[in-house]
Amino acid sequence: MPAGLIVLVVAVLATTLVGLHRRRSDGRMRSGSGEPTLSRADLGAEPGARATLLQFSSAFCQPCRATRAVLAEVATLVPGVEHVEVDAESRLELVRRLGIIRTPTVLVLDPAGRELRRVSGVPRRDAVLATLAELT
Amino acid sequence: MSAPPFRFSRALSSPASLDPVDPRGARLAAALTSLVLAAVLVAAPAGWATALLAAQTVVFGWGAARGAAATPYAVLFRRLVRPRLAPVEPEDPRPPRFAQAVGLSFSAVGLLALASGARLLGLVAVGAALSAALLNAAFGLCLGCECYLLLARARHRRTARSTGPGVAPR
């Protein structure tokens, strides 16, 4: 079998695996570290009385825009929930400390700033609402 | 006072058009690119395969310099496909342009390798370009956007190392 064909098959397989994995994990709420993540000073904004939806975004990231729309809607629907958006590129020390590797990544924080849930990729509005109902 | 850090976002916002583009055009371009690169892989190291790769490399270069909307694939989309489709919210043109630059680097390496007889290296580089294009075409993933933060983190680490402990962090 010519080498080029082997490379082609490997490339297609690898792409399919990565694509399917990403499709599965995108938007899925995962357990957070439970660790205190951010002080009010770190956050640069008032934390929510019930929860804070901390969104890490970066430049020209279209899914970040979609995420912003979802979380803004959730913040208006649920009292006591604040949506805080952070530009990952300008807070790289925070990004590294929290282990953020892609955007959008959203951390669901409790009023004390502890990380309860984490989701990367665009979260679904109902999933966020359900998580907030479950946690708070 | 140290110079402002290099930002990819700034580099990509150069004179080339910042007009929002139809995202479906970028995906069609990625699909056609995947076909071209697959053909190169199947037919390598035949002369015409290398020539095709050279043509694709030029297309990538053009797209990286002028924006993805300037590539022949995008022109094809606008002339033939888009008139038949309902209009859709246009998107930031910079990610597709970055994707072209990523494609350019891989295919340029592949081209040089194939042309100089380093066949396996050439095939692997073309395979990587194909994977990136296919991820975009089939799954809508923008590889450049995905790597953007990782790249920024890597640069930050290097900058942080070069500044000593006595220097105030940015």
PDB file of C-alpha atoms in Angstrom:
ATOM      1  CA  MET A   1       0.000   0.000   0.000  1.00  0.00           C
ATOM      2  CA  PRO A   2       1.574   3.283  -1.025  1.00  0.00           C
ATOM      3  CA  ALA A   3       2.714   5.466   1.856  1.00  0.00           C
ATOM      4  CA  GLY A   4       0.481   8.361   0.812  1.00  0.00           C
ATOM      5  CA  LEU A   5      -2.623   6.253   1.126  1.00  0.00           C
ATOM      6  CA  ILE A   6      -1.604   5.106   4.598  1.00  0.00           C
ATOM      7  CA  VAL A   7      -1.060   8.715   5.676  1.00  0.00           C
ATOM      8  CA  LEU A   8      -4.450   9.599   4.236  1.00  0.00           C
ATOM      9  CA  VAL A   9      -6.227   6.852   6.174  1.00  0.00           C
ATOM     10  CA  VAL A  10      -4.416   7.771   9.393  1.00  0.00           C
ATOM     11  CA  ALA A  11      -5.250  11.449   8.923  1.00  0.00           C
ATOM     12  CA  VAL A  12      -8.919  10.747   8.299  1.00  0.00           C
ATOM     13  CA  LEU A  13      -9.133   8.388  11.270  1.00  0.00           C
ATOM     14  CA  ALA A  14      -7.365  10.800  13.611  1.00  0.00           C
ATOM     15  CA  THR A  15      -9.575  13.647  12.456  1.00  0.00           C
ATOM     16  CA  THR A  16     -12.719  11.601  12.976  1.00  0.00           C
ATOM     17  CA  LEU A  17     -11.685  10.583  16.487  1.00  0.00           C
ATOM     18  CA  VAL A  18     -10.798  14.136  17.489  1.00  0.00           C
ATOM     19  CA  GLY A  19     -13.950  15.549  15.944  1.00  0.00           C
ATOM     20  CA  LEU A  20     -16.245  13.030  17.592  1.00  0.00           C
ATOM     21  CA  HIS A  21     -14.549  13.448  20.959  1.00  0.00           C
ATOM     22  CA  ARG A  22     -14.881  17.196  20.772  1.00  0.00           C
ATOM     23  CA  ARG A  23     -18.511  16.922  19.773  1.00  0.00           C
ATOM     24  CA  ARG A  24     -19.186  14.784  22.826  1.00  0.00           C
ATOM     25  CA  SER A  25     -17.344  16.909  25.352  1.00  0.00           C
ATOM     26  CA  ASP A  26     -18.408  20.325  24.080  1.00  0.00           C
ATOM     27  CA  GLY A  27     -21.009  21.945  26.271  1.00  0.00           C
ATOM     28  CA  ARG A  28     -20.931  19.162  28.839  1.00  0.00           C
ATOM     29  CA  MET A  29     -20.924  20.296  32.470  1.00  0.00           C
ATOM     30  CA  ARG A  30     -18.105  18.654  34.360  1.00  0.00           C
ATOM     31  CA  SER A  31     -17.262  18.616  38.058  1.00  0.00           C
ATOM     32  CA  GLY A  32     -15.198  21.550  39.161  1.00  0.00           C
ATOM     33  CA  SER A  33     -12.220  21.375  41.464  1.00  0.00           C
ATOM     34  CA  GLY A  34     -14.201  22.652  44.437  1.00  0.00           C
ATOM     35  CA  GLU A  35     -11.184  24.782  45.203  1.00  0.00           C
ATOM     36  CA  PRO A  36     -11.522  28.456  45.947  1.00  0.00           C
ATOM     37  CA  THR A  37     -10.661  29.986  42.634  1.00  0.00           C
ATOM     38  CA  LEU A  38     -10.963  33.684  42.753  1.00  0.00           C
ATOM     39  CA  SER A  39     -11.111  36.503  45.177  1.00  0.00           C
ATOM     40  CA  ARG A  40     -13.310  39.462  44.424  1.00  0.00           C
ATOM     41  CA  ALA A  41     -10.191  41.387  43.468  1.00  0.00           C
ATOM     42  CA  ASP A  42      -9.168  38.648  41.051  1.00  0.00           C
ATOM     43  CA  LEU A  43     -12.601  38.625  39.535  1.00  0.00           C
ATOM     44  CA  GLY A  44     -12.648  42.355  38.929  1.00  0.00           C
ATOM     45  CA  ALA A  45     -16.399  42.346  39.486  1.00  0.00           C
ATOM     46  CA  GLU A  46     -19.031  41.600  42.087  1.00  0.00           C
ATOM     47  CA  PRO A  47     -19.606  37.867  42.483  1.00  0.00           C
ATOM     48  CA  GLY A  48     -23.189  36.684  42.265  1.00  0.00           C
ATOM     49  CA  ALA A  49     -25.080  36.185  45.503  1.00  0.00           C
ATOM     50  CA  ARG A  50     -26.093  32.750  44.312  1.00  0.00           C
ATOM     51  CA  ALA A  51     -23.511  31.876  41.666  1.00  0.00           C
ATOM     52  CA  THR A  52     -21.069  33.441  39.257  1.00  0.00           C
ATOM     53  CA  LEU A  53     -20.714  32.297  35.657  1.00  0.00           C
ATOM     54  CA  LEU A  54     -17.098  33.051  34.868  1.00  0.00           C
ATOM     55  CA  GLN A  55     -16.466  32.914  31.125  1.00  0.00           C
ATOM     56  CA  PHE A  56     -12.989  32.849  29.620  1.00  0.00           C
ATOM     57  CA  SER A  57     -12.992  34.156  26.069  1.00  0.00           C
ATOM     58  CA  SER A  58     -10.429  35.077  23.490  1.00  0.00           C
ATOM     59  CA  ALA A  59     -10.186  37.276  20.454  1.00  0.00           C
ATOM     60  CA  PHE A  60     -12.230  36.385  17.372  1.00  0.00           C
ATOM     61  CA  CYS A  61     -13.736  33.312  18.964  1.00  0.00           C
ATOM     62  CA  GLN A  62     -17.196  32.867  17.545  1.00  0.00           C
ATOM     63  CA  PRO A  63     -18.271  30.185  20.068  1.00  0.00           C
ATOM     64  CA  CYS A  64     -17.343  32.689  22.790  1.00  0.00           C
ATOM     65  CA  ARG A  65     -19.911  35.086  21.382  1.00  0.00           C
ATOM     66  CA  ALA A  66     -22.523  32.353  21.379  1.00  0.00           C
ATOM     67  CA  THR A  67     -21.608  31.470  24.972  1.00  0.00           C
ATOM     68  CA  ARG A  68     -21.872  35.083  26.006  1.00  0.00           C
ATOM     69  CA  ALA A  69     -25.428  35.199  24.658  1.00  0.00           C
ATOM     70  CA  VAL A  70     -26.398  32.019  26.516  1.00  0.00           C
ATOM     71  CA  LEU A  71     -24.930  33.125  29.843  1.00  0.00           C
ATOM     72  CA  ALA A  72     -26.292  36.651  29.595  1.00  0.00           C
ATOM     73  CA  GLU A  73     -29.739  35.169  29.151  1.00  0.00           C
ATOM     74  CA  VAL A  74     -29.262  32.865  32.140  1.00  0.00           C
ATOM     75  CA  ALA A  75     -28.112  35.797  34.278  1.00  0.00           C
ATOM     76  CA  THR A  76     -31.265  37.705  33.468  1.00  0.00           C
ATOM     77  CA  LEU A  77     -33.464  34.669  34.089  1.00  0.00           C
ATOM     78  CA  VAL A  78     -32.010  33.589  37.425  1.00  0.00           C
ATOM     79  CA  PRO A  79     -31.732  36.147  40.241  1.00  0.00           C
ATOM     80  CA  GLY A  80     -28.429  36.267  42.100  1.00  0.00           C
ATOM     81  CA  VAL A  81     -26.409  34.962  39.166  1.00  0.00           C
ATOM     82  CA  GLU A  82     -23.682  37.157  37.715  1.00  0.00           C
ATOM     83  CA  HIS A  83     -22.031  36.655  34.337  1.00  0.00           C
ATOM     84  CA  VAL A  84     -18.398  37.745  34.290  1.00  0.00           C
ATOM     85  CA  GLU A  85     -16.384  37.537  31.097  1.00  0.00           C
ATOM     86  CA  VAL A  86     -12.584  37.517  31.111  1.00  0.00           C
ATOM     87  CA  ASP A  87     -10.234  37.878  28.163  1.00  0.00           C
ATOM     88  CA  ALA A  88      -7.996  34.839  28.547  1.00  0.00           C
ATOM     89  CA  GLU A  89      -5.113  36.415  26.703  1.00  0.00           C
ATOM     90  CA  SER A  90      -4.842  39.278  29.173  1.00  0.00           C
ATOM     91  CA  ARG A  91      -5.130  37.073  32.251  1.00  0.00           C
ATOM     92  CA  LEU A  92      -2.679  34.355  31.363  1.00  0.00           C
ATOM     93  CA  GLU A  93      -1.485  33.837  34.923  1.00  0.00           C
ATOM     94  CA  LEU A  94      -5.069  33.128  35.914  1.00  0.00           C
ATOM     95  CA  VAL A  95      -5.553  30.882  32.914  1.00  0.00           C
ATOM     96  CA  ARG A  96      -2.533  28.840  33.860  1.00  0.00           C
ATOM     97  CA  ARG A  97      -3.503  28.637  37.529  1.00  0.00           C
ATOM     98  CA  LEU A  98      -6.954  27.374  36.643  1.00  0.00           C
ATOM     99  CA  GLY A  99      -5.785  25.011  33.924  1.00  0.00           C
ATOM    100  CA  ILE A 100      -7.769  26.629  31.150  1.00  0.00           C
ATOM    101  CA  ILE A 101      -6.630  25.332  27.786  1.00  0.00           C
ATOM    102  CA  ARG A 102      -9.284  26.529  25.389  1.00  0.00           C
ATOM    103  CA  THR A 103     -11.985  29.090  25.001  1.00  0.00           C
ATOM    104  CA  PRO A 104     -14.785  29.338  25.685  1.00  0.00           C
ATOM    105  CA  THR A 105     -14.440  27.795  29.113  1.00  0.00           C
ATOM    106  CA  VAL A 106     -17.010  28.658  31.745  1.00  0.00           C
ATOM    107  CA  LEU A 107     -16.543  28.125  35.460  1.00  0.00           C
ATOM    108  CA  VAL A 108     -19.584  28.007  37.691  1.00  0.00           C
ATOM    109  CA  LEU A 109     -18.540  29.553  41.008  1.00  0.00           C
ATOM    110  CA  ASP A 110     -20.370  29.589  44.299  1.00  0.00           C
ATOM    111  CA  PRO A 111     -20.709  32.880  46.209  1.00  0.00           C
ATOM    112  CA  ALA A 112     -17.372  32.202  47.920  1.00  0.00           C
ATOM    113  CA  GLY A 113     -15.610  31.782  44.595  1.00  0.00           C
ATOM    114  CA  ARG A 114     -15.233  28.000  44.697  1.00  0.00           C
ATOM    115  CA  GLU A 115     -15.315  26.207  41.377  1.00  0.00           C
ATOM    116  CA  LEU A 116     -18.352  23.938  41.289  1.00  0.00           C
ATOM    117  CA  ARG A 117     -18.611  23.108  37.594  1.00  0.00           C
ATOM    118  CA  ARG A 118     -16.638  23.638  34.469  1.00  0.00           C
ATOM    119  CA  VAL A 119     -17.734  23.508  30.856  1.00  0.00           C
ATOM    120  CA  SER A 120     -15.809  24.100  27.663  1.00  0.00           C
ATOM    121  CA  GLY A 121     -17.423  24.801  24.350  1.00  0.00           C
ATOM    122  CA  VAL A 122     -20.802  26.472  24.074  1.00  0.00           C
ATOM    123  CA  PRO A 123     -23.032  25.363  26.947  1.00  0.00           C
ATOM    124  CA  ARG A 124     -26.723  24.835  26.368  1.00  0.00           C
ATOM    125  CA  ARG A 125     -28.946  27.263  28.205  1.00  0.00           C
ATOM    126  CA  ASP A 126     -31.057  24.523  29.769  1.00  0.00           C
ATOM    127  CA  ALA A 127     -27.989  22.655  30.971  1.00  0.00           C
ATOM    128  CA  VAL A 128     -26.745  25.774  32.746  1.00  0.00           C
ATOM    129  CA  LEU A 129     -30.173  26.406  34.276  1.00  0.00           C
ATOM    130  CA  ALA A 130     -30.376  22.817  35.454  1.00  0.00           C
ATOM    131  CA  THR A 131     -26.906  23.018  36.970  1.00  0.00           C
ATOM    132  CA  LEU A 132     -27.752  26.208  38.819  1.00  0.00           C
ATOM    133  CA  ALA A 133     -30.969  24.694  40.124  1.00  0.00           C
ATOM    134  CA  GLU A 134     -29.101  21.622  41.291  1.00  0.00           C
ATOM    135  CA  LEU A 135     -26.253  23.467  42.972  1.00  0.00           C
ATOM    136  CA  THR A 136     -27.804  26.465  44.603  1.00  0.00           C
TER     137      THR A 136
ATOM    138  CA  MET B   1       8.970  50.016  29.752  1.00  0.00           C
ATOM    139  CA  SER B   2       8.780  46.770  27.809  1.00  0.00           C
ATOM    140  CA  ALA B   3       7.124  46.681  24.400  1.00  0.00           C
ATOM    141  CA  PRO B   4       3.497  45.577  24.302  1.00  0.00           C
ATOM    142  CA  PRO B   5       3.305  41.802  23.922  1.00  0.00           C
ATOM    143  CA  PHE B   6       2.824  40.457  20.434  1.00  0.00           C
ATOM    144  CA  ARG B   7      -0.762  39.481  19.910  1.00  0.00           C
ATOM    145  CA  PHE B   8      -1.930  37.260  17.104  1.00  0.00           C
ATOM    146  CA  SER B   9      -5.191  39.141  17.141  1.00  0.00           C
ATOM    147  CA  ARG B  10      -3.387  42.327  16.233  1.00  0.00           C
ATOM    148  CA  ALA B  11      -1.273  40.714  13.554  1.00  0.00           C
ATOM    149  CA  LEU B  12      -4.334  39.333  11.868  1.00  0.00           C
ATOM    150  CA  SER B  13      -6.134  42.676  11.876  1.00  0.00           C
ATOM    151  CA  SER B  14      -3.884  44.108   9.199  1.00  0.00           C
ATOM    152  CA  PRO B  15      -4.920  46.050   6.070  1.00  0.00           C
ATOM    153  CA  ALA B  16      -6.580  43.016   4.487  1.00  0.00           C
ATOM    154  CA  SER B  17     -10.311  43.275   4.679  1.00  0.00           C
ATOM    155  CA  LEU B  18     -11.989  43.007   8.044  1.00  0.00           C
ATOM    156  CA  ASP B  19     -15.414  42.699   6.471  1.00  0.00           C
ATOM    157  CA  PRO B  20     -17.365  39.863   8.037  1.00  0.00           C
ATOM    158  CA  VAL B  21     -17.597  36.818   5.813  1.00  0.00           C
ATOM    159  CA  ASP B  22     -20.113  34.064   5.239  1.00  0.00           C
ATOM    160  CA  PRO B  23     -18.904  31.139   7.373  1.00  0.00           C
ATOM    161  CA  ARG B  24     -20.271  28.599   4.903  1.00  0.00           C
ATOM    162  CA  GLY B  25     -17.766  29.815   2.338  1.00  0.00           C
ATOM    163  CA  ALA B  26     -14.923  28.988   4.710  1.00  0.00           C
ATOM    164  CA  ARG B  27     -16.324  25.516   5.255  1.00  0.00           C
ATOM    165  CA  LEU B  28     -16.727  24.878   1.549  1.00  0.00           C
ATOM    166  CA  ALA B  29     -13.162  26.055   1.053  1.00  0.00           C
ATOM    167  CA  ALA B  30     -12.027  23.636   3.766  1.00  0.00           C
ATOM    168  CA  ALA B  31     -13.913  20.789   2.078  1.00  0.00           C
ATOM    169  CA  LEU B  32     -12.412  21.505  -1.349  1.00  0.00           C
ATOM    170  CA  THR B  33      -8.981  21.903   0.220  1.00  0.00           C
ATOM    171  CA  SER B  34      -9.398  18.501   1.878  1.00  0.00           C
ATOM    172  CA  LEU B  35     -10.159  16.935  -1.500  1.00  0.00           C
ATOM    173  CA  VAL B  36      -7.121  18.555  -3.069  1.00  0.00           C
ATOM    174  CA  LEU B  37      -4.823  17.433  -0.256  1.00  0.00           C
ATOM    175  CA  ALA B  38      -6.276  13.913  -0.295  1.00  0.00           C
ATOM    176  CA  ALA B  39      -5.552  13.736  -4.024  1.00  0.00           C
ATOM    177  CA  VAL B  40      -1.980  14.865  -3.357  1.00  0.00           C
ATOM    178  CA  LEU B  41      -1.539  12.125  -0.754  1.00  0.00           C
ATOM    179  CA  VAL B  42      -2.959   9.400  -2.960  1.00  0.00           C
ATOM    180  CA  ALA B  43      -0.922  10.354  -6.019  1.00  0.00           C
ATOM    181  CA  ALA B  44       2.356  11.371  -4.378  1.00  0.00           C
ATOM    182  CA  PRO B  45       5.143  11.360  -5.370  1.00  0.00           C
ATOM    183  CA  ALA B  46       3.915  11.739  -8.960  1.00  0.00           C
ATOM    184  CA  GLY B  47       4.922  15.020 -10.549  1.00  0.00           C
ATOM    185  CA  TRP B  48       1.384  16.269 -10.964  1.00  0.00           C
ATOM    186  CA  ALA B  49       0.683  15.635  -7.276  1.00  0.00           C
ATOM    187  CA  THR B  50       3.577  17.876  -6.314  1.00  0.00           C
ATOM    188  CA  ALA B  51       2.347  20.498  -8.775  1.00  0.00           C
ATOM    189  CA  LEU B  52      -1.132  20.316  -7.258  1.00  0.00           C
ATOM    190  CA  LEU B  53       0.365  20.744  -3.808  1.00  0.00           C
ATOM    191  CA  ALA B  54       2.307  23.754  -5.056  1.00  0.00           C
ATOM    192  CA  ALA B  55      -0.931  25.275  -6.368  1.00  0.00           C
ATOM    193  CA  GLN B  56      -2.686  24.652  -3.048  1.00  0.00           C
ATOM    194  CA  THR B  57       0.254  26.206  -1.201  1.00  0.00           C
ATOM    195  CA  VAL B  58      -0.082  29.322  -3.337  1.00  0.00           C
ATOM    196  CA  VAL B  59      -3.815  29.413  -2.555  1.00  0.00           C
ATOM    197  CA  PHE B  60      -3.040  29.144   1.167  1.00  0.00           C
ATOM    198  CA  GLY B  61      -0.510  31.930   0.844  1.00  0.00           C
ATOM    199  CA  TRP B  62      -2.983  34.128  -0.956  1.00  0.00           C
ATOM    200  CA  GLY B  63      -5.614  33.408   1.690  1.00  0.00           C
ATOM    201  CA  ALA B  64      -3.194  34.115   4.516  1.00  0.00           C
ATOM    202  CA  ALA B  65      -2.177  37.419   2.996  1.00  0.00           C
ATOM    203  CA  ARG B  66      -5.503  38.706   1.678  1.00  0.00           C
ATOM    204  CA  GLY B  67      -8.007  36.835   3.799  1.00  0.00           C
ATOM    205  CA  ALA B  68      -9.789  33.559   3.097  1.00  0.00           C
ATOM    206  CA  ALA B  69     -12.497  35.380   1.147  1.00  0.00           C
ATOM    207  CA  ALA B  70      -9.918  36.111  -1.564  1.00  0.00           C
ATOM    208  CA  THR B  71      -9.200  32.460  -2.340  1.00  0.00           C
ATOM    209  CA  PRO B  72     -10.582  30.816  -5.510  1.00  0.00           C
ATOM    210  CA  TYR B  73     -12.721  28.518  -3.353  1.00  0.00           C
ATOM    211  CA  ALA B  74     -14.391  31.511  -1.744  1.00  0.00           C
ATOM    212  CA  VAL B  75     -14.930  33.151  -5.117  1.00  0.00           C
ATOM    213  CA  LEU B  76     -16.536  29.928  -6.326  1.00  0.00           C
ATOM    214  CA  PHE B  77     -18.770  29.897  -3.273  1.00  0.00           C
ATOM    215  CA  ARG B  78     -19.902  33.467  -3.796  1.00  0.00           C
ATOM    216  CA  ARG B  79     -20.581  33.031  -7.508  1.00  0.00           C
ATOM    217  CA  LEU B  80     -22.156  29.579  -7.616  1.00  0.00           C
ATOM    218  CA  VAL B  81     -23.353  28.494  -4.181  1.00  0.00           C
ATOM    219  CA  ARG B  82     -24.337  31.487  -2.111  1.00  0.00           C
ATOM    220  CA  PRO B  83     -26.929  32.870  -4.532  1.00  0.00           C
ATOM    221  CA  ARG B  84     -28.915  29.692  -3.918  1.00  0.00           C
ATOM    222  CA  LEU B  85     -28.755  29.940  -0.138  1.00  0.00           C
ATOM    223  CA  ALA B  86     -30.602  32.037   2.397  1.00  0.00           C
ATOM    224  CA  PRO B  87     -28.381  34.756   3.849  1.00  0.00           C
ATOM    225  CA  VAL B  88     -26.780  34.014   7.174  1.00  0.00           C
ATOM    226  CA  GLU B  89     -25.146  36.059   9.919  1.00  0.00           C
ATOM    227  CA  PRO B  90     -21.603  36.835   8.712  1.00  0.00           C
ATOM    228  CA  GLU B  91     -18.667  36.141  10.974  1.00  0.00           C
ATOM    229  CA  ASP B  92     -15.252  37.484  11.835  1.00  0.00           C
ATOM    230  CA  PRO B  93     -12.902  36.856   8.888  1.00  0.00           C
ATOM    231  CA  ARG B  94      -9.808  36.467  11.012  1.00  0.00           C
ATOM    232  CA  PRO B  95     -10.156  32.840  12.103  1.00  0.00           C
ATOM    233  CA  PRO B  96     -10.462  31.587   8.491  1.00  0.00           C
ATOM    234  CA  ARG B  97      -7.475  33.726   7.613  1.00  0.00           C
ATOM    235  CA  PHE B  98      -5.490  32.242  10.470  1.00  0.00           C
ATOM    236  CA  ALA B  99      -6.522  28.781   9.273  1.00  0.00           C
ATOM    237  CA  GLN B 100      -5.086  29.634   5.845  1.00  0.00           C
ATOM    238  CA  ALA B 101      -1.818  30.599   7.496  1.00  0.00           C
ATOM    239  CA  VAL B 102      -1.743  27.297   9.379  1.00  0.00           C
ATOM    240  CA  GLY B 103      -2.436  25.450   6.126  1.00  0.00           C
ATOM    241  CA  LEU B 104       0.303  27.437   4.438  1.00  0.00           C
ATOM    242  CA  SER B 105       2.941  26.401   6.971  1.00  0.00           C
ATOM    243  CA  PHE B 106       2.116  22.702   6.760  1.00  0.00           C
ATOM    244  CA  SER B 107       1.788  22.556   2.998  1.00  0.00           C
ATOM    245  CA  ALA B 108       4.926  24.629   2.445  1.00  0.00           C
ATOM    246  CA  VAL B 109       6.880  22.161   4.580  1.00  0.00           C
ATOM    247  CA  GLY B 110       5.253  19.306   2.678  1.00  0.00           C
ATOM    248  CA  LEU B 111       6.076  20.866  -0.666  1.00  0.00           C
ATOM    249  CA  LEU B 112       9.717  21.486   0.211  1.00  0.00           C
ATOM    250  CA  ALA B 113      10.045  17.980   1.592  1.00  0.00           C
ATOM    251  CA  LEU B 114       8.473  16.282  -1.422  1.00  0.00           C
ATOM    252  CA  ALA B 115      10.419  18.410  -3.858  1.00  0.00           C
ATOM    253  CA  SER B 116      13.690  17.539  -2.152  1.00  0.00           C
ATOM    254  CA  GLY B 117      12.948  13.840  -1.868  1.00  0.00           C
ATOM    255  CA  ALA B 118      12.086  13.671   1.848  1.00  0.00           C
ATOM    256  CA  ARG B 119       8.970  11.747   0.979  1.00  0.00           C
ATOM    257  CA  LEU B 120       7.736  10.640   4.399  1.00  0.00           C
ATOM    258  CA  LEU B 121       8.147  14.080   5.926  1.00  0.00           C
ATOM    259  CA  GLY B 122       6.308  15.562   2.971  1.00  0.00           C
ATOM    260  CA  LEU B 123       3.428  13.125   3.276  1.00  0.00           C
ATOM    261  CA  VAL B 124       3.075  13.652   7.022  1.00  0.00           C
ATOM    262  CA  ALA B 125       3.057  17.435   6.615  1.00  0.00           C
ATOM    263  CA  VAL B 126       0.382  17.208   3.929  1.00  0.00           C
ATOM    264  CA  GLY B 127      -1.529  14.792   6.157  1.00  0.00           C
ATOM    265  CA  ALA B 128      -1.452  17.348   8.964  1.00  0.00           C
ATOM    266  CA  ALA B 129      -2.786  20.047   6.643  1.00  0.00           C
ATOM    267  CA  LEU B 130      -5.493  17.640   5.545  1.00  0.00           C
ATOM    268  CA  SER B 131      -6.481  16.882   9.139  1.00  0.00           C
ATOM    269  CA  ALA B 132      -6.827  20.562   9.911  1.00  0.00           C
ATOM    270  CA  ALA B 133      -8.941  21.205   6.811  1.00  0.00           C
ATOM    271  CA  LEU B 134     -11.068  18.138   7.457  1.00  0.00           C
ATOM    272  CA  LEU B 135     -11.696  19.103  11.087  1.00  0.00           C
ATOM    273  CA  ASN B 136     -13.058  22.370   9.822  1.00  0.00           C
ATOM    274  CA  ALA B 137     -15.042  20.961   6.916  1.00  0.00           C
ATOM    275  CA  ALA B 138     -16.603  18.002   8.723  1.00  0.00           C
ATOM    276  CA  PHE B 139     -16.871  19.230  12.307  1.00  0.00           C
ATOM    277  CA  GLY B 140     -16.770  22.977  12.015  1.00  0.00           C
ATOM    278  CA  LEU B 141     -13.725  23.143  14.275  1.00  0.00           C
ATOM    279  CA  CYS B 142     -11.325  25.980  13.739  1.00  0.00           C
ATOM    280  CA  LEU B 143      -7.938  24.572  14.644  1.00  0.00           C
ATOM    281  CA  GLY B 144      -6.258  27.937  14.783  1.00  0.00           C
ATOM    282  CA  CYS B 145      -8.855  29.220  17.235  1.00  0.00           C
ATOM    283  CA  GLU B 146      -8.387  26.122  19.353  1.00  0.00           C
ATOM    284  CA  CYS B 147      -4.640  26.553  19.510  1.00  0.00           C
ATOM    285  CA  TYR B 148      -4.837  30.295  20.017  1.00  0.00           C
ATOM    286  CA  LEU B 149      -4.884  30.148  23.787  1.00  0.00           C
ATOM    287  CA  LEU B 150      -2.227  27.447  23.968  1.00  0.00           C
ATOM    288  CA  LEU B 151       0.038  29.564  21.795  1.00  0.00           C
ATOM    289  CA  ALA B 152      -0.576  32.609  23.986  1.00  0.00           C
ATOM    290  CA  ARG B 153       0.215  30.553  27.080  1.00  0.00           C
ATOM    291  CA  ALA B 154       3.443  29.271  25.532  1.00  0.00           C
ATOM    292  CA  ARG B 155       4.530  32.792  24.644  1.00  0.00           C
ATOM    293  CA  HIS B 156       3.652  33.958  28.142  1.00  0.00           C
ATOM    294  CA  ARG B 157       5.830  31.295  29.647  1.00  0.00           C
ATOM    295  CA  ARG B 158       8.781  32.415  27.558  1.00  0.00           C
ATOM    296  CA  THR B 159       8.230  36.064  28.437  1.00  0.00           C
ATOM    297  CA  ALA B 160       7.863  35.239  32.097  1.00  0.00           C
ATOM    298  CA  ARG B 161      11.157  33.361  32.064  1.00  0.00           C
ATOM    299  CA  SER B 162      13.043  36.183  30.411  1.00  0.00           C
ATOM    300  CA  THR B 163      11.930  38.691  33.020  1.00  0.00           C
ATOM    301  CA  GLY B 164      13.664  38.246  36.343  1.00  0.00           C
ATOM    302  CA  PRO B 165      12.008  37.947  39.736  1.00  0.00           C
ATOM    303  CA  GLY B 166      12.561  41.629  40.395  1.00  0.00           C
ATOM    304  CA  VAL B 167      10.463  42.737  37.428  1.00  0.00           C
ATOM    305  CA  ALA B 168       6.817  43.581  38.016  1.00  0.00           C
ATOM    306  CA  PRO B 169       4.515  41.193  36.143  1.00  0.00           C
ATOM    307  CA  ARG B 170       2.320  42.672  33.394  1.00  0.00           C
TER     308      ARG B 170
END
